[in-house]
Amino acid sequence: MRTVEVLLDEAAELVVREAWRRLVEAGLPSQARHRSPTNRPHLTLAACPELTGPIRWELAEVAAALPLPVRCTGLIRFERPTSVLAWALDPDPALTGLHRRVWDAVAGDSPPGTLNPLHEPGRWNPHITLGRTRRTGAFTDRRLPGLLPTPPLSLRLTTLRSYDTETGALEVLEPRPTHP
């Protein structure tokens, strides 16, 4: 699978990495435990089997819409089938519009039934993952909000990228050049 993700501005990335560090220090699951050099705070927009030519063409337009300011709304937890701790992002019209464009691009040239339904518009819940584990209820500790730094109220989504889950290859998805 190929993910379609967007990276955070430098200041927001530093705050997320601090949250990751504090979770490790508290003995909790943290994204900091993933030692891959490609591991960075990000927002996943979609995943598809392949970045075909038509998908890449559309994603180049999406990349041209960056940077995009977004608001962080606080701490959330998911239980599906893994336990996830994350900072939620406000699904305002600009962010949901960006997501819709990515979804339409990957859905338009991917085989039926190959896309993650949790990324589907209307079901997608924009968030920055702080920690994830297969252990159910891992993030129910009431001390969690006090352990973490204050999430950034606002941040900028800056760079569109794709990660190949089979090869581990990372690719920055550049905007299509504009001609004067």
mmCIF file of C-alpha atoms in Angstrom:
data_model
loop_
_atom_site.group_PDB
_atom_site.id
_atom_site.type_symbol
_atom_site.label_atom_id
_atom_site.label_comp_id
_atom_site.label_asym_id
_atom_site.label_seq_id
_atom_site.Cartn_x
_atom_site.Cartn_y
_atom_site.Cartn_z
ATOM 1 C CA MET A 1 0.000 0.000 0.000
ATOM 2 C CA ARG A 2 0.972 3.615 -0.561
ATOM 3 C CA THR A 3 -0.072 6.161 2.024
ATOM 4 C CA VAL A 4 -0.861 9.774 1.206
ATOM 5 C CA GLU A 5 0.181 11.907 4.163
ATOM 6 C CA VAL A 6 0.891 15.515 4.954
ATOM 7 C CA LEU A 7 3.699 16.672 7.233
ATOM 8 C CA LEU A 8 3.490 19.357 9.913
ATOM 9 C CA ASP A 9 5.398 22.611 10.173
ATOM 10 C CA GLU A 10 8.636 22.482 12.179
ATOM 11 C CA ALA A 11 7.243 24.021 15.393
ATOM 12 C CA ALA A 12 4.289 21.611 15.515
ATOM 13 C CA GLU A 13 6.551 18.656 14.741
ATOM 14 C CA LEU A 14 8.739 19.544 17.734
ATOM 15 C CA VAL A 15 5.718 19.612 20.067
ATOM 16 C CA VAL A 16 4.496 16.237 18.763
ATOM 17 C CA ARG A 17 7.962 14.733 19.218
ATOM 18 C CA GLU A 18 7.992 16.060 22.794
ATOM 19 C CA ALA A 19 4.661 14.303 23.411
ATOM 20 C CA TRP A 20 6.133 11.103 21.966
ATOM 21 C CA ARG A 21 9.159 11.436 24.305
ATOM 22 C CA ARG A 22 6.975 11.964 27.379
ATOM 23 C CA LEU A 23 4.886 8.895 26.580
ATOM 24 C CA VAL A 24 8.071 6.788 26.371
ATOM 25 C CA GLU A 25 9.281 8.190 29.705
ATOM 26 C CA ALA A 26 5.928 7.238 31.275
ATOM 27 C CA GLY A 27 6.289 3.687 29.935
ATOM 28 C CA LEU A 28 3.368 4.098 27.526
ATOM 29 C CA PRO A 29 3.134 3.223 23.831
ATOM 30 C CA SER A 30 4.581 6.013 21.711
ATOM 31 C CA GLN A 31 5.311 6.684 18.054
ATOM 32 C CA ALA A 32 8.863 7.499 19.231
ATOM 33 C CA ARG A 33 9.445 3.745 19.547
ATOM 34 C CA HIS A 34 9.285 3.417 15.748
ATOM 35 C CA ARG A 35 12.946 3.799 14.823
ATOM 36 C CA SER A 36 12.478 4.101 11.065
ATOM 37 C CA PRO A 37 14.153 7.215 9.614
ATOM 38 C CA THR A 38 10.878 7.887 7.779
ATOM 39 C CA ASN A 39 8.908 8.148 11.053
ATOM 40 C CA ARG A 40 7.694 11.740 11.406
ATOM 41 C CA PRO A 41 4.568 13.351 12.825
ATOM 42 C CA HIS A 42 2.002 13.455 10.019
ATOM 43 C CA LEU A 43 -1.673 13.403 9.089
ATOM 44 C CA THR A 44 -2.746 10.426 6.976
ATOM 45 C CA LEU A 45 -5.237 11.398 4.277
ATOM 46 C CA ALA A 46 -5.627 8.061 2.443
ATOM 47 C CA ALA A 47 -3.885 4.874 1.346
ATOM 48 C CA CYS A 48 -4.107 3.065 -1.975
ATOM 49 C CA PRO A 49 -2.456 0.077 -3.655
ATOM 50 C CA GLU A 50 -0.490 2.163 -6.157
ATOM 51 C CA LEU A 51 0.164 5.794 -7.077
ATOM 52 C CA THR A 52 -0.863 5.609 -10.718
ATOM 53 C CA GLY A 53 -0.270 8.399 -13.233
ATOM 54 C CA PRO A 54 -3.811 9.806 -12.857
ATOM 55 C CA ILE A 55 -3.530 9.739 -9.046
ATOM 56 C CA ARG A 56 -0.151 11.477 -9.154
ATOM 57 C CA TRP A 57 -1.547 14.156 -11.492
ATOM 58 C CA GLU A 58 -4.343 14.983 -9.039
ATOM 59 C CA LEU A 59 -2.045 14.832 -5.999
ATOM 60 C CA ALA A 60 0.282 17.373 -7.635
ATOM 61 C CA GLU A 61 -2.639 19.819 -7.540
ATOM 62 C CA VAL A 62 -3.298 18.996 -3.888
ATOM 63 C CA ALA A 63 0.394 19.585 -3.068
ATOM 64 C CA ALA A 64 0.110 23.034 -4.667
ATOM 65 C CA ALA A 65 -2.598 23.935 -2.104
ATOM 66 C CA LEU A 66 -0.094 23.628 0.755
ATOM 67 C CA PRO A 67 0.714 25.002 3.243
ATOM 68 C CA LEU A 68 -2.675 24.789 4.922
ATOM 69 C CA PRO A 69 -3.350 26.157 8.425
ATOM 70 C CA VAL A 70 -5.359 23.860 10.720
ATOM 71 C CA ARG A 71 -6.508 23.928 14.343
ATOM 72 C CA CYS A 72 -5.779 21.277 16.942
ATOM 73 C CA THR A 73 -8.825 20.557 19.133
ATOM 74 C CA GLY A 74 -7.257 18.367 21.841
ATOM 75 C CA LEU A 75 -6.611 14.822 22.940
ATOM 76 C CA ILE A 76 -8.651 11.889 21.582
ATOM 77 C CA ARG A 77 -8.556 8.109 21.944
ATOM 78 C CA PHE A 78 -9.644 5.411 19.495
ATOM 79 C CA GLU A 79 -10.191 1.704 20.052
ATOM 80 C CA ARG A 80 -10.307 0.075 16.609
ATOM 81 C CA PRO A 81 -8.743 -2.763 16.617
ATOM 82 C CA THR A 82 -5.671 -0.995 18.006
ATOM 83 C CA SER A 83 -5.653 1.549 20.830
ATOM 84 C CA VAL A 84 -4.642 4.983 19.547
ATOM 85 C CA LEU A 85 -3.866 8.204 21.418
ATOM 86 C CA ALA A 86 -3.837 11.308 19.214
ATOM 87 C CA TRP A 87 -4.372 15.022 18.934
ATOM 88 C CA ALA A 88 -7.510 15.757 16.941
ATOM 89 C CA LEU A 89 -7.598 18.343 14.171
ATOM 90 C CA ASP A 90 -10.612 20.516 13.421
ATOM 91 C CA PRO A 91 -12.281 19.166 10.260
ATOM 92 C CA ASP A 92 -12.955 22.678 8.938
ATOM 93 C CA PRO A 93 -13.978 23.221 5.292
ATOM 94 C CA ALA A 94 -10.396 23.780 4.087
ATOM 95 C CA LEU A 95 -9.099 20.551 5.646
ATOM 96 C CA THR A 96 -12.081 18.450 4.613
ATOM 97 C CA GLY A 97 -11.803 19.923 1.110
ATOM 98 C CA LEU A 98 -8.137 18.947 0.909
ATOM 99 C CA HIS A 99 -8.982 15.462 2.160
ATOM 100 C CA ARG A 100 -11.857 15.119 -0.345
ATOM 101 C CA ARG A 101 -9.495 15.962 -3.218
ATOM 102 C CA VAL A 102 -7.034 13.275 -2.075
ATOM 103 C CA TRP A 103 -9.815 10.719 -1.590
ATOM 104 C CA ASP A 104 -11.288 11.441 -5.005
ATOM 105 C CA ALA A 105 -7.823 11.088 -6.580
ATOM 106 C CA VAL A 106 -7.072 7.687 -5.031
ATOM 107 C CA ALA A 107 -10.638 6.365 -5.346
ATOM 108 C CA GLY A 108 -10.785 7.389 -8.993
ATOM 109 C CA ASP A 109 -7.972 5.057 -10.063
ATOM 110 C CA SER A 110 -7.841 2.243 -7.465
ATOM 111 C CA PRO A 111 -9.503 -1.177 -7.693
ATOM 112 C CA PRO A 112 -12.849 -1.435 -5.843
ATOM 113 C CA GLY A 113 -12.580 -2.550 -2.226
ATOM 114 C CA THR A 114 -8.891 -1.661 -1.840
ATOM 115 C CA LEU A 115 -9.232 1.612 0.085
ATOM 116 C CA ASN A 116 -9.475 1.879 3.868
ATOM 117 C CA PRO A 117 -13.092 2.802 4.688
ATOM 118 C CA LEU A 118 -11.889 4.813 7.721
ATOM 119 C CA HIS A 119 -10.348 7.303 5.285
ATOM 120 C CA GLU A 120 -13.622 7.772 3.430
ATOM 121 C CA PRO A 121 -15.083 11.308 3.548
ATOM 122 C CA GLY A 122 -17.640 11.467 6.329
ATOM 123 C CA ARG A 123 -15.830 8.751 8.304
ATOM 124 C CA TRP A 124 -12.299 10.185 8.279
ATOM 125 C CA ASN A 125 -11.263 11.617 11.644
ATOM 126 C CA PRO A 126 -8.239 13.919 11.169
ATOM 127 C CA HIS A 127 -5.626 13.363 13.886
ATOM 128 C CA ILE A 128 -1.909 13.284 14.643
ATOM 129 C CA THR A 129 -1.035 9.959 16.267
ATOM 130 C CA LEU A 130 0.950 10.150 19.499
ATOM 131 C CA GLY A 131 0.886 6.453 20.390
ATOM 132 C CA ARG A 132 -0.588 3.197 19.105
ATOM 133 C CA THR A 133 -0.668 -0.368 20.436
ATOM 134 C CA ARG A 134 -2.593 -3.626 20.053
ATOM 135 C CA ARG A 135 -3.245 -3.595 23.814
ATOM 136 C CA THR A 136 -6.873 -2.599 24.353
ATOM 137 C CA GLY A 137 -7.402 0.265 26.799
ATOM 138 C CA ALA A 138 -3.726 1.243 26.881
ATOM 139 C CA PHE A 139 -4.551 4.958 26.984
ATOM 140 C CA THR A 140 -7.242 5.082 29.669
ATOM 141 C CA ASP A 141 -4.866 6.447 32.322
ATOM 142 C CA ARG A 142 -6.351 9.649 33.744
ATOM 143 C CA ARG A 143 -2.857 11.131 34.133
ATOM 144 C CA LEU A 144 -2.370 11.316 30.355
ATOM 145 C CA PRO A 145 -3.449 14.924 29.784
ATOM 146 C CA GLY A 146 -1.023 16.079 32.500
ATOM 147 C CA LEU A 147 1.853 14.044 31.047
ATOM 148 C CA LEU A 148 1.677 15.635 27.611
ATOM 149 C CA PRO A 149 2.694 19.095 26.451
ATOM 150 C CA THR A 150 -0.070 21.458 25.462
ATOM 151 C CA PRO A 151 -0.994 20.682 21.855
ATOM 152 C CA PRO A 152 -0.377 23.477 19.371
ATOM 153 C CA LEU A 153 -3.595 25.462 18.906
ATOM 154 C CA SER A 154 -2.760 25.987 15.287
ATOM 155 C CA LEU A 155 -0.289 24.402 12.936
ATOM 156 C CA ARG A 156 0.431 24.275 9.248
ATOM 157 C CA LEU A 157 0.300 21.226 7.016
ATOM 158 C CA THR A 158 3.288 21.714 4.751
ATOM 159 C CA THR A 159 4.404 18.788 2.589
ATOM 160 C CA LEU A 160 2.526 16.005 0.826
ATOM 161 C CA ARG A 161 4.297 12.647 0.880
ATOM 162 C CA SER A 162 3.722 8.958 0.289
ATOM 163 C CA TYR A 163 5.106 5.954 2.140
ATOM 164 C CA ASP A 164 5.317 2.523 0.509
ATOM 165 C CA THR A 165 4.432 0.007 3.223
ATOM 166 C CA GLU A 166 6.067 -2.860 1.313
ATOM 167 C CA THR A 167 9.434 -1.346 0.417
ATOM 168 C CA GLY A 168 9.720 1.350 3.102
ATOM 169 C CA ALA A 169 10.391 3.937 0.390
ATOM 170 C CA LEU A 170 9.349 7.496 1.065
ATOM 171 C CA GLU A 171 8.455 9.986 -1.659
ATOM 172 C CA VAL A 172 7.669 13.690 -1.438
ATOM 173 C CA LEU A 173 4.765 14.491 -3.777
ATOM 174 C CA GLU A 174 5.699 17.757 -5.413
ATOM 175 C CA PRO A 175 3.257 20.352 -6.745
ATOM 176 C CA ARG A 176 2.805 20.446 -10.491
ATOM 177 C CA PRO A 177 4.957 23.252 -11.914
ATOM 178 C CA THR A 178 3.030 26.307 -13.018
ATOM 179 C CA HIS A 179 3.997 28.031 -16.211
ATOM 180 C CA PRO A 180 3.812 31.849 -16.475
#
